[in-house]
Short mmCIF file of N, CA and C in Angstrom, two decimals:
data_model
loop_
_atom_site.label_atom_id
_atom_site.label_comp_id
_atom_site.label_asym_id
_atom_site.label_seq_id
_atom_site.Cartn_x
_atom_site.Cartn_y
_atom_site.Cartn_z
N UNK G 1 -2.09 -25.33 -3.29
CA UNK G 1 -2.04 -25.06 -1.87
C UNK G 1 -3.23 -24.19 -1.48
N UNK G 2 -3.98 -24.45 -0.39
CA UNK G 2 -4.83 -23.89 -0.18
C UNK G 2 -4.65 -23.49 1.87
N UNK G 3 -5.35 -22.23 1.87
CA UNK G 3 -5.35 -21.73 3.35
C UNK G 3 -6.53 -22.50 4.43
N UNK G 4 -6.06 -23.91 4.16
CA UNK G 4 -7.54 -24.84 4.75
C UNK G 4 -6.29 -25.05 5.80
N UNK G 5 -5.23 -25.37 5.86
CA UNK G 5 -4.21 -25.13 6.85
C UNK G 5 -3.59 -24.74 7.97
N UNK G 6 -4.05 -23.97 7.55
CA UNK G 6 -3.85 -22.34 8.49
C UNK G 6 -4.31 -21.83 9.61
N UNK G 7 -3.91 -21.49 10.61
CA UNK G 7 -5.08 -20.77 11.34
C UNK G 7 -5.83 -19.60 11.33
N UNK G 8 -7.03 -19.54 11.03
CA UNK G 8 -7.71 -18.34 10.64
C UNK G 8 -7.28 -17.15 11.67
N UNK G 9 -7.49 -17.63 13.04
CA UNK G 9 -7.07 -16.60 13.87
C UNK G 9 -5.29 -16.07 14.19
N UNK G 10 -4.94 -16.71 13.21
CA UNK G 10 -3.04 -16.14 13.18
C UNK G 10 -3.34 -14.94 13.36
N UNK G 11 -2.04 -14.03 13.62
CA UNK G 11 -2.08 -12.69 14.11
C UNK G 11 -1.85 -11.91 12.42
N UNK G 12 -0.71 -12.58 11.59
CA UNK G 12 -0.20 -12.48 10.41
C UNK G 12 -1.76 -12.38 9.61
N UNK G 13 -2.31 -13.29 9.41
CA UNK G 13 -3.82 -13.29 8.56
C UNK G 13 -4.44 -12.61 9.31
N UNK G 14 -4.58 -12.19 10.32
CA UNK G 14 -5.68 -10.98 10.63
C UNK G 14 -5.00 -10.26 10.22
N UNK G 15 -4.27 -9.73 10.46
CA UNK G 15 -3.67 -8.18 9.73
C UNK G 15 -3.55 -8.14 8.40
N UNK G 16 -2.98 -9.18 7.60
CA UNK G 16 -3.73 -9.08 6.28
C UNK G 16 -5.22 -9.08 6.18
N UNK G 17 -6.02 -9.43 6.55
CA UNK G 17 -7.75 -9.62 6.36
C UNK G 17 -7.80 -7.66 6.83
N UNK G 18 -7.39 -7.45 8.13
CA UNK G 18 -7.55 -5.49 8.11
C UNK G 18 -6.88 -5.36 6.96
N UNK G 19 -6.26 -5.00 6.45
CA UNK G 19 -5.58 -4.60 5.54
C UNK G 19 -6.07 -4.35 4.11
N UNK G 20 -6.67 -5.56 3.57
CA UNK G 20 -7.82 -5.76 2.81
C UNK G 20 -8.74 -4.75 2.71
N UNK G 21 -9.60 -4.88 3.62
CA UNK G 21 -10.71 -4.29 4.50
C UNK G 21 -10.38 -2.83 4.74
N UNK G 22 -9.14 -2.50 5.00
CA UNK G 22 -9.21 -0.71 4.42
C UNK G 22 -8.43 -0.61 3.11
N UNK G 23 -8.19 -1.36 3.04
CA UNK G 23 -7.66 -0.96 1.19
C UNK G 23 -9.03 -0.86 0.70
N UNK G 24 -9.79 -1.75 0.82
CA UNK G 24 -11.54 -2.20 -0.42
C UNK G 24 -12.12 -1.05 0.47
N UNK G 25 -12.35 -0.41 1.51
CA UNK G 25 -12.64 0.63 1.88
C UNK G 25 -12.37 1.84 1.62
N UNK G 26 -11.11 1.94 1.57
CA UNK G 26 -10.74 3.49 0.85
C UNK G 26 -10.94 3.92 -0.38
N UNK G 27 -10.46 2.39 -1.03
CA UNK G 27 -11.07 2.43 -2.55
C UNK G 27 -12.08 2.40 -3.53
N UNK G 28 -12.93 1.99 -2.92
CA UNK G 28 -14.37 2.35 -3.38
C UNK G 28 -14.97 3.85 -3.62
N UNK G 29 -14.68 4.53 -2.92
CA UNK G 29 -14.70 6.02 -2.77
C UNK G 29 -14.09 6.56 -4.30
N UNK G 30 -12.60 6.43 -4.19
CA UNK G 30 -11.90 6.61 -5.44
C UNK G 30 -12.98 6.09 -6.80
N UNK G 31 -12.94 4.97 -6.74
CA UNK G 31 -13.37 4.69 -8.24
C UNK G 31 -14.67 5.00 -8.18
N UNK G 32 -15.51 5.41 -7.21
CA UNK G 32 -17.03 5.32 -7.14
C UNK G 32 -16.71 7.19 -8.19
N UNK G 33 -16.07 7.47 -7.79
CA UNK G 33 -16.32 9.47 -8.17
C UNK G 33 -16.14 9.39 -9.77
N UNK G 34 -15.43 8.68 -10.40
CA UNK G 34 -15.46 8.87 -11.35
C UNK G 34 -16.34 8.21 -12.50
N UNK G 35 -16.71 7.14 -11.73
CA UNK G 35 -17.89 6.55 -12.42
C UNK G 35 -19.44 7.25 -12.44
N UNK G 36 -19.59 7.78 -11.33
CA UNK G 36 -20.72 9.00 -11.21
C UNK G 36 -20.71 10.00 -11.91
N UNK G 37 -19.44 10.40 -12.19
CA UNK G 37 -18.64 11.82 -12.83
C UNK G 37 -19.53 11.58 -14.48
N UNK G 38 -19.07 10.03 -14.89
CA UNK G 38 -19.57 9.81 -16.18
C UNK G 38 -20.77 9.88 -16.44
N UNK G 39 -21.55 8.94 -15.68
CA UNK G 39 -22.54 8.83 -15.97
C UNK G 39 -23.80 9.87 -16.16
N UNK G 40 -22.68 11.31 -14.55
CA UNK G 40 -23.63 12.11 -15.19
C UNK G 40 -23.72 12.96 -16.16
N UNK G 41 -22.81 13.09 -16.69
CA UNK G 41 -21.80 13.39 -18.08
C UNK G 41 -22.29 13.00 -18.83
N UNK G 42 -23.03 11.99 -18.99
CA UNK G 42 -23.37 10.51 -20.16
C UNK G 42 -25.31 11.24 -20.02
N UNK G 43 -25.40 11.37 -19.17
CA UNK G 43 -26.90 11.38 -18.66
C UNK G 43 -27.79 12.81 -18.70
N UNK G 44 -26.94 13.27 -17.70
CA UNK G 44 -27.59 15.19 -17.44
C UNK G 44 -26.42 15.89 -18.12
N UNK G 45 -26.45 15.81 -18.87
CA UNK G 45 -24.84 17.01 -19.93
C UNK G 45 -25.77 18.20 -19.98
N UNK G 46 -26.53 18.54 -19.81
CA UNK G 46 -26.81 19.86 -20.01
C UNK G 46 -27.88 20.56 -18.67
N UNK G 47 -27.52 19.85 -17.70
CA UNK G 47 -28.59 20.01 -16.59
C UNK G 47 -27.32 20.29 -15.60
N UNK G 48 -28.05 21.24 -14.66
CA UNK G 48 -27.21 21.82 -13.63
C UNK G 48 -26.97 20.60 -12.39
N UNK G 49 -25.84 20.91 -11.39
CA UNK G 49 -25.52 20.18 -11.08
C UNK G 49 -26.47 20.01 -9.52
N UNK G 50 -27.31 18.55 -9.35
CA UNK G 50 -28.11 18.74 -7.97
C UNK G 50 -27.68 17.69 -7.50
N UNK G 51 -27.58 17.70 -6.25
CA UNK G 51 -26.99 17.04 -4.34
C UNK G 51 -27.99 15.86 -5.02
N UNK G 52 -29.12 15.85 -5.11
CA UNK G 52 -30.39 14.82 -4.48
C UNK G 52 -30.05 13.51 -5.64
N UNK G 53 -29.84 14.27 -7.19
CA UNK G 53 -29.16 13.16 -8.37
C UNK G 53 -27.82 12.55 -8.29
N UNK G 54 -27.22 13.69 -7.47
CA UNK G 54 -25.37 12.95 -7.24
C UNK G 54 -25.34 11.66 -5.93
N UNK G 55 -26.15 12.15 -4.95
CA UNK G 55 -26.57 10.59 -3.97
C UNK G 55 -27.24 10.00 -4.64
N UNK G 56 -28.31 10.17 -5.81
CA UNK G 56 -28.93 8.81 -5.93
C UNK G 56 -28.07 8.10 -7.07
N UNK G 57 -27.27 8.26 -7.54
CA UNK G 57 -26.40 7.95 -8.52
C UNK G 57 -25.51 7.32 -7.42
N UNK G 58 -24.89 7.47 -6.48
CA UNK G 58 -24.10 7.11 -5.77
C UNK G 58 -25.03 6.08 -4.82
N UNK G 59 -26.53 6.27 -4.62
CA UNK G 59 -27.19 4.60 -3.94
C UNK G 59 -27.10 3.40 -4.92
N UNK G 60 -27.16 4.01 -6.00
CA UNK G 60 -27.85 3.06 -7.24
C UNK G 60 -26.32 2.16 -7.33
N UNK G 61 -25.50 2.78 -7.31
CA UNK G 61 -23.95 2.37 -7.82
C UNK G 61 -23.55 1.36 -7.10
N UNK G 62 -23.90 1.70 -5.78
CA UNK G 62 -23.38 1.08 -4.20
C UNK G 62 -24.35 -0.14 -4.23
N UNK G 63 -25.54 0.35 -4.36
CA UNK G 63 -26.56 -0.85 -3.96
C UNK G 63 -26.04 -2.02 -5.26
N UNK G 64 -25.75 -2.25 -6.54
CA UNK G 64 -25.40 -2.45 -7.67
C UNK G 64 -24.02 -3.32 -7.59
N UNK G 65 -23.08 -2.32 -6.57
CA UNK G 65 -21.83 -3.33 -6.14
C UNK G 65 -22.45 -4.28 -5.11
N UNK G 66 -22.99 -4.19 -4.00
CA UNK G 66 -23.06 -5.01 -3.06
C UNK G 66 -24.04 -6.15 -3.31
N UNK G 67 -24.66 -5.91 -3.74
CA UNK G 67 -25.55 -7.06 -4.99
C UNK G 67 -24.42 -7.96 -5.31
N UNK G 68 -23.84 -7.25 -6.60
CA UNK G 68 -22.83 -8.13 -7.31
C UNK G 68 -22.07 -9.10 -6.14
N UNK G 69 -21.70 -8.29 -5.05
CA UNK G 69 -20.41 -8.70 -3.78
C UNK G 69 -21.14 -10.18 -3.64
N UNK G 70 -22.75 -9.43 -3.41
CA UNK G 70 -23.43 -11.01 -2.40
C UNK G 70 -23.67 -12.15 -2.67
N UNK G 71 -24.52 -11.70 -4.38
CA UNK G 71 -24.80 -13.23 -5.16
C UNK G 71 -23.35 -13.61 -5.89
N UNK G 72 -22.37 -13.36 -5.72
CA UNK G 72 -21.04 -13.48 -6.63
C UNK G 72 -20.59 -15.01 -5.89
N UNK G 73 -20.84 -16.27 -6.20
CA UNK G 73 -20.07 -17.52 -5.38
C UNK G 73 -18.73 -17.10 -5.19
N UNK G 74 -17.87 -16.44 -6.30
CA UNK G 74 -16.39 -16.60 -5.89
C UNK G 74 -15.80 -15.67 -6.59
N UNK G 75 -14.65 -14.96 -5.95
CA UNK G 75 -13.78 -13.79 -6.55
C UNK G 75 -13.52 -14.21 -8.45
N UNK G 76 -13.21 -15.55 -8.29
CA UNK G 76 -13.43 -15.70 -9.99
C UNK G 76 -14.50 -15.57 -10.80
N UNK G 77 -15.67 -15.67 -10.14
CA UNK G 77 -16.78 -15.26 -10.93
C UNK G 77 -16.65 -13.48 -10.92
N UNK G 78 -16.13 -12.98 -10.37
CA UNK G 78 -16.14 -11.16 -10.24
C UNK G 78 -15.28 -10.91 -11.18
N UNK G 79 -13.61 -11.73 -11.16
CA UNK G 79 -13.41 -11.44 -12.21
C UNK G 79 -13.80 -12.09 -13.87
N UNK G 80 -14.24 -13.00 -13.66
CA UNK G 80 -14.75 -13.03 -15.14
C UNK G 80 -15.79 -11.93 -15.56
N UNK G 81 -16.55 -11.56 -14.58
CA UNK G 81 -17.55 -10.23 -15.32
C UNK G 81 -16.71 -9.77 -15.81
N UNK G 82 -15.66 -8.87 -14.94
CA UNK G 82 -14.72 -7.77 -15.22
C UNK G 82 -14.01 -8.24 -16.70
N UNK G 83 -13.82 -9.57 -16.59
CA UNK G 83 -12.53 -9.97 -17.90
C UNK G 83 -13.53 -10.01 -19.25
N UNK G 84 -14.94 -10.14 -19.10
CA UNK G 84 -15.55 -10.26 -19.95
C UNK G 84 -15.78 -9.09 -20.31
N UNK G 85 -16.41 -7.84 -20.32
CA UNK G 85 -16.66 -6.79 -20.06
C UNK G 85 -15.43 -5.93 -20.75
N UNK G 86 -14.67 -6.24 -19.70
CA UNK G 86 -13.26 -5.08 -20.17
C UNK G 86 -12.65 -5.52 -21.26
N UNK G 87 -12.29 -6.51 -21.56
CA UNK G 87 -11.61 -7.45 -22.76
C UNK G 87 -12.38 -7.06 -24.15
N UNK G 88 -13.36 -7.52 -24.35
CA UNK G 88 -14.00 -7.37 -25.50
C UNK G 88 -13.96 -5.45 -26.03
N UNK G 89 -13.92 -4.93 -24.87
CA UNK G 89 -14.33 -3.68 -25.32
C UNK G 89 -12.58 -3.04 -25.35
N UNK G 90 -11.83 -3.27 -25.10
CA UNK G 90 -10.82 -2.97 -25.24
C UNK G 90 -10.03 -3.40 -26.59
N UNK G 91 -10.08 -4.54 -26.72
CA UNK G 91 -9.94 -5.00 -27.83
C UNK G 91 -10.60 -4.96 -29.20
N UNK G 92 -11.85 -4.90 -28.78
CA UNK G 92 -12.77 -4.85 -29.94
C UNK G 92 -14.04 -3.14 -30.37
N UNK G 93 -14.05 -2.78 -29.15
CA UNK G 93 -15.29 -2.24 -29.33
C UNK G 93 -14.99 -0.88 -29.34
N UNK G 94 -14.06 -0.73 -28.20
CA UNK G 94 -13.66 1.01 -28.76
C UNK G 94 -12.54 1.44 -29.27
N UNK G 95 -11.75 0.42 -29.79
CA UNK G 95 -11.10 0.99 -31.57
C UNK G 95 -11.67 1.28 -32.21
N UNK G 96 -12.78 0.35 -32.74
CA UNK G 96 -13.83 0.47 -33.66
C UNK G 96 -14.48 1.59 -33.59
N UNK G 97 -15.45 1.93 -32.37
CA UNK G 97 -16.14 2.87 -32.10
C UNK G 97 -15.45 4.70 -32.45
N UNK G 98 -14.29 4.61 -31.45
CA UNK G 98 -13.30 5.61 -31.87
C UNK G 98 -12.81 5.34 -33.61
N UNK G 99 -12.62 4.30 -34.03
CA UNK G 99 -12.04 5.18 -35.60
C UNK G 99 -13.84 5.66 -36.40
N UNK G 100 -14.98 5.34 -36.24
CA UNK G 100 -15.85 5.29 -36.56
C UNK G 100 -16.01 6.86 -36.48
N UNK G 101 -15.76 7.42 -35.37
CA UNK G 101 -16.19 8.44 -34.18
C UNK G 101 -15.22 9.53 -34.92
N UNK G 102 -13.85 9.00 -34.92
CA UNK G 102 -12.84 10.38 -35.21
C UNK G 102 -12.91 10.41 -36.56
N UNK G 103 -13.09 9.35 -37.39
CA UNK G 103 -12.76 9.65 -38.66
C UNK G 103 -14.29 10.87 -39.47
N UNK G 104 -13.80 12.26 -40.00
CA UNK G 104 -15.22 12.96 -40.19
C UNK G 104 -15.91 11.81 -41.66
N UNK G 105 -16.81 12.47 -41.58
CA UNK G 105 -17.72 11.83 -42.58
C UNK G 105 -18.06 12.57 -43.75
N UNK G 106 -16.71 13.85 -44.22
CA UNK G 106 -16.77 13.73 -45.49
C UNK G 106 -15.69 13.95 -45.60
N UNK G 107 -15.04 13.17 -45.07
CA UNK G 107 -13.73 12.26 -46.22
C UNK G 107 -13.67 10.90 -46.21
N UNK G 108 -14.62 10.22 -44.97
CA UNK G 108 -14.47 8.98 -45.36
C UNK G 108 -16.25 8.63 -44.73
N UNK G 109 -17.27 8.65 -45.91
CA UNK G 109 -18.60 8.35 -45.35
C UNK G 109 -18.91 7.11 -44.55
N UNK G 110 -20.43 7.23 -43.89
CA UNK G 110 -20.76 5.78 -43.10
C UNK G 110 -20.68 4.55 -43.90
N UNK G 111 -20.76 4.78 -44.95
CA UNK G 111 -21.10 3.19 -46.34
C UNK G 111 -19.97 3.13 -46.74
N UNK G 112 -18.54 3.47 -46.09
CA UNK G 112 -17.62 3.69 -47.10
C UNK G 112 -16.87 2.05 -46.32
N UNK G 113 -16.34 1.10 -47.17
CA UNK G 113 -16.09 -0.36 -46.51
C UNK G 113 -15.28 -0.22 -45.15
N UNK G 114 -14.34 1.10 -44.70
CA UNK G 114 -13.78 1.05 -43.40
C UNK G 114 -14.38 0.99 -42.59
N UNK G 115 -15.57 2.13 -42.94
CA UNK G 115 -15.84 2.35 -41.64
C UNK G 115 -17.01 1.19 -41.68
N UNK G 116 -17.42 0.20 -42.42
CA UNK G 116 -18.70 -1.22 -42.47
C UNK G 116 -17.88 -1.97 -41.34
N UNK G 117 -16.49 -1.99 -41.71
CA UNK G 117 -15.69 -2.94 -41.07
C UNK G 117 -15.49 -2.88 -39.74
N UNK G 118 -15.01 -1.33 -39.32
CA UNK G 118 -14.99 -0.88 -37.85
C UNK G 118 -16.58 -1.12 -37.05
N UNK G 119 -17.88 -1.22 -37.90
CA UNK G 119 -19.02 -1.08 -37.39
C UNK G 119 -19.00 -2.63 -36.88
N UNK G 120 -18.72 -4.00 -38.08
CA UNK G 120 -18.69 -5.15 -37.83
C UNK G 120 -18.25 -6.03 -36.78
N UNK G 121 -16.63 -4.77 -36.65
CA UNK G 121 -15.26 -5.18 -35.56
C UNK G 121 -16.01 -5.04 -34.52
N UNK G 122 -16.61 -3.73 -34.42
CA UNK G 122 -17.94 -3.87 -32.47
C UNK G 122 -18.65 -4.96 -32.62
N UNK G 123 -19.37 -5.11 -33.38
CA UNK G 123 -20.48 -5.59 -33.44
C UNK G 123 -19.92 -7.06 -32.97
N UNK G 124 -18.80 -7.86 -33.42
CA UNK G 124 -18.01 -9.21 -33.29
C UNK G 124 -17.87 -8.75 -31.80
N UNK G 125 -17.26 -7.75 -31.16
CA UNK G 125 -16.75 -7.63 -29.83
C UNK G 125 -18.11 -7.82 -28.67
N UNK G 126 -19.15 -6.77 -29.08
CA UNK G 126 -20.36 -7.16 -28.58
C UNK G 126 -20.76 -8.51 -28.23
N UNK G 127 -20.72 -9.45 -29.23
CA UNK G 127 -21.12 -10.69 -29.62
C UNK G 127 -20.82 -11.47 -28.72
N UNK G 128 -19.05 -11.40 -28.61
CA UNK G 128 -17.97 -11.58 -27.85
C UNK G 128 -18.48 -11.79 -26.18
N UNK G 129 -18.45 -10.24 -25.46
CA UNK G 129 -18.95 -9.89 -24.41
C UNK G 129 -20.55 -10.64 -24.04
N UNK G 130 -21.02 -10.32 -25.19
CA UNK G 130 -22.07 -11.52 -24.42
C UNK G 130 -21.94 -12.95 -24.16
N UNK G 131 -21.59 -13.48 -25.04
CA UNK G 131 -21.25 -14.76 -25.27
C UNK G 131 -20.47 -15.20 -23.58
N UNK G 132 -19.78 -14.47 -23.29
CA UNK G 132 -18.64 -14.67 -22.21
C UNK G 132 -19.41 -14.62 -21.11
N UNK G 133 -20.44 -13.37 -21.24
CA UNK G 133 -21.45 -12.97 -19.69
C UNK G 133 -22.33 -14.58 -19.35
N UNK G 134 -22.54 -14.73 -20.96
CA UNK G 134 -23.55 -15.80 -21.09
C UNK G 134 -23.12 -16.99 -20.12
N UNK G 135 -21.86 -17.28 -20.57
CA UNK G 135 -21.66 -18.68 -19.59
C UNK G 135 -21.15 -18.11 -18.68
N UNK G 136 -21.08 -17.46 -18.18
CA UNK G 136 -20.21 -17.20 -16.93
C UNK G 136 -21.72 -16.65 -15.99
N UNK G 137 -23.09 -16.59 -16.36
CA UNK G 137 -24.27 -16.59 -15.88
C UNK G 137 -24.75 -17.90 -15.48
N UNK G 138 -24.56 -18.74 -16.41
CA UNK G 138 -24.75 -19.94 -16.63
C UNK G 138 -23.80 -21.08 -15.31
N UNK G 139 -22.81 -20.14 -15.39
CA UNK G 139 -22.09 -21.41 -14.54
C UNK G 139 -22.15 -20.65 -12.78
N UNK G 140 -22.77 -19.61 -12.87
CA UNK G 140 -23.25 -19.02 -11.06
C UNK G 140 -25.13 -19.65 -10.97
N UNK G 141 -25.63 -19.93 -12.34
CA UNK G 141 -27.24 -20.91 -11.91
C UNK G 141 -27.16 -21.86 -11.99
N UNK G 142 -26.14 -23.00 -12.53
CA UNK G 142 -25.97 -24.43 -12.63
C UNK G 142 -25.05 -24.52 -11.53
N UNK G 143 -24.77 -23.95 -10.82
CA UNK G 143 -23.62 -24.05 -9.74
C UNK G 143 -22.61 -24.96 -9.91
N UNK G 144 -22.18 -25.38 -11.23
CA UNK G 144 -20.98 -25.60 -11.74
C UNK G 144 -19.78 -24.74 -12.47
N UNK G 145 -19.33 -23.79 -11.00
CA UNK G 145 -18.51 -22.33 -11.26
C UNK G 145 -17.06 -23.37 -11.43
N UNK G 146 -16.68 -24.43 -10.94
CA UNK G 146 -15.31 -24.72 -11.19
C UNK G 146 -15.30 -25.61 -12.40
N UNK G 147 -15.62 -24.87 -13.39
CA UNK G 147 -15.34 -25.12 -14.69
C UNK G 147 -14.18 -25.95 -15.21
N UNK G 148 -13.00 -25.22 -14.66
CA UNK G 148 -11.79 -25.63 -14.96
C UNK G 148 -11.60 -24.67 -16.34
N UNK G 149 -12.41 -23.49 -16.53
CA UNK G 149 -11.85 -23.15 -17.58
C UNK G 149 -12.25 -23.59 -19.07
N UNK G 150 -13.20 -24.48 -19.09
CA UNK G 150 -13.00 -25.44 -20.15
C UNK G 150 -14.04 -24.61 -21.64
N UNK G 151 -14.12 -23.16 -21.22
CA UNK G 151 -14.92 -22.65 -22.65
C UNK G 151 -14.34 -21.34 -22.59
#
């Protein structure tokens, strides 16, 4: 079933379409703070905190989503980034990383076969994540996005 049906101008679908539209509005804000939070965490850990790096971290982020928003053909291509991306690394990349990370290294060294294995287990998840970006790149430049799923 599809909303080819419908009337766009119903009173019911406009108020869902506002609705939308301040939900994806309010929420951007939310998840934008903590992704900045990291990065500058990840980035300036030992540098004081300046206005001029926290907006440009916050253009770069914004300009970065609305990119993605514009060239994106279809909400399924947004979520396959996301499913590609989050999946592999959930599953694969930061178990690994974390037992690699917590376990110290003199009781169980880098050459020791666990931790080869936990290094391998990313390294497969990596593989993974690309592999997934790969066609799912592939099918927004061949403009054959309705796959059906079929890889």
């Amino acid at each position: 079933y599809t909303y080819s049906n419908v009337d766009p101008f119903d009173i019911l679908i406009l108020c869902v379409r506002v609705a939308v539209l301040i939900a994806v509005t309010l929420t951007v804000p939310i998840v934008l703070f903590p992704v900045r939070r990291a990065i500058q965490h990840m980035l300036f850990q030992n540098k004081q905190f300046s206005w001029v790096r926290h907006i440009l971290i916050a253009i770069i982020l914004l300009t970065l989503i609305n990119l993605l928003v514009i060239f994106a053909p279809t909400i399924l291509g947004i979520f396959g980034i996301i499913g590609a991306t989050s999946a592999p690394c959930l599953i694969f990349i930061f178990p690994a990383i974390f037992y690699i990370r917590i376990m110290p290294n003199e009781k169980e060294p880098m050459r020791s076969m666990p931790k080869i294995v936990a290094a391998c287990f990313a390294g497969i998840g990596v593989l993974f994540m690309v592999m997934s970006l790969s066609f799912i790149i592939i099918d927004w430049t061949s403009g054959s996005s309705k796959s059906g799923g079929n890889h």
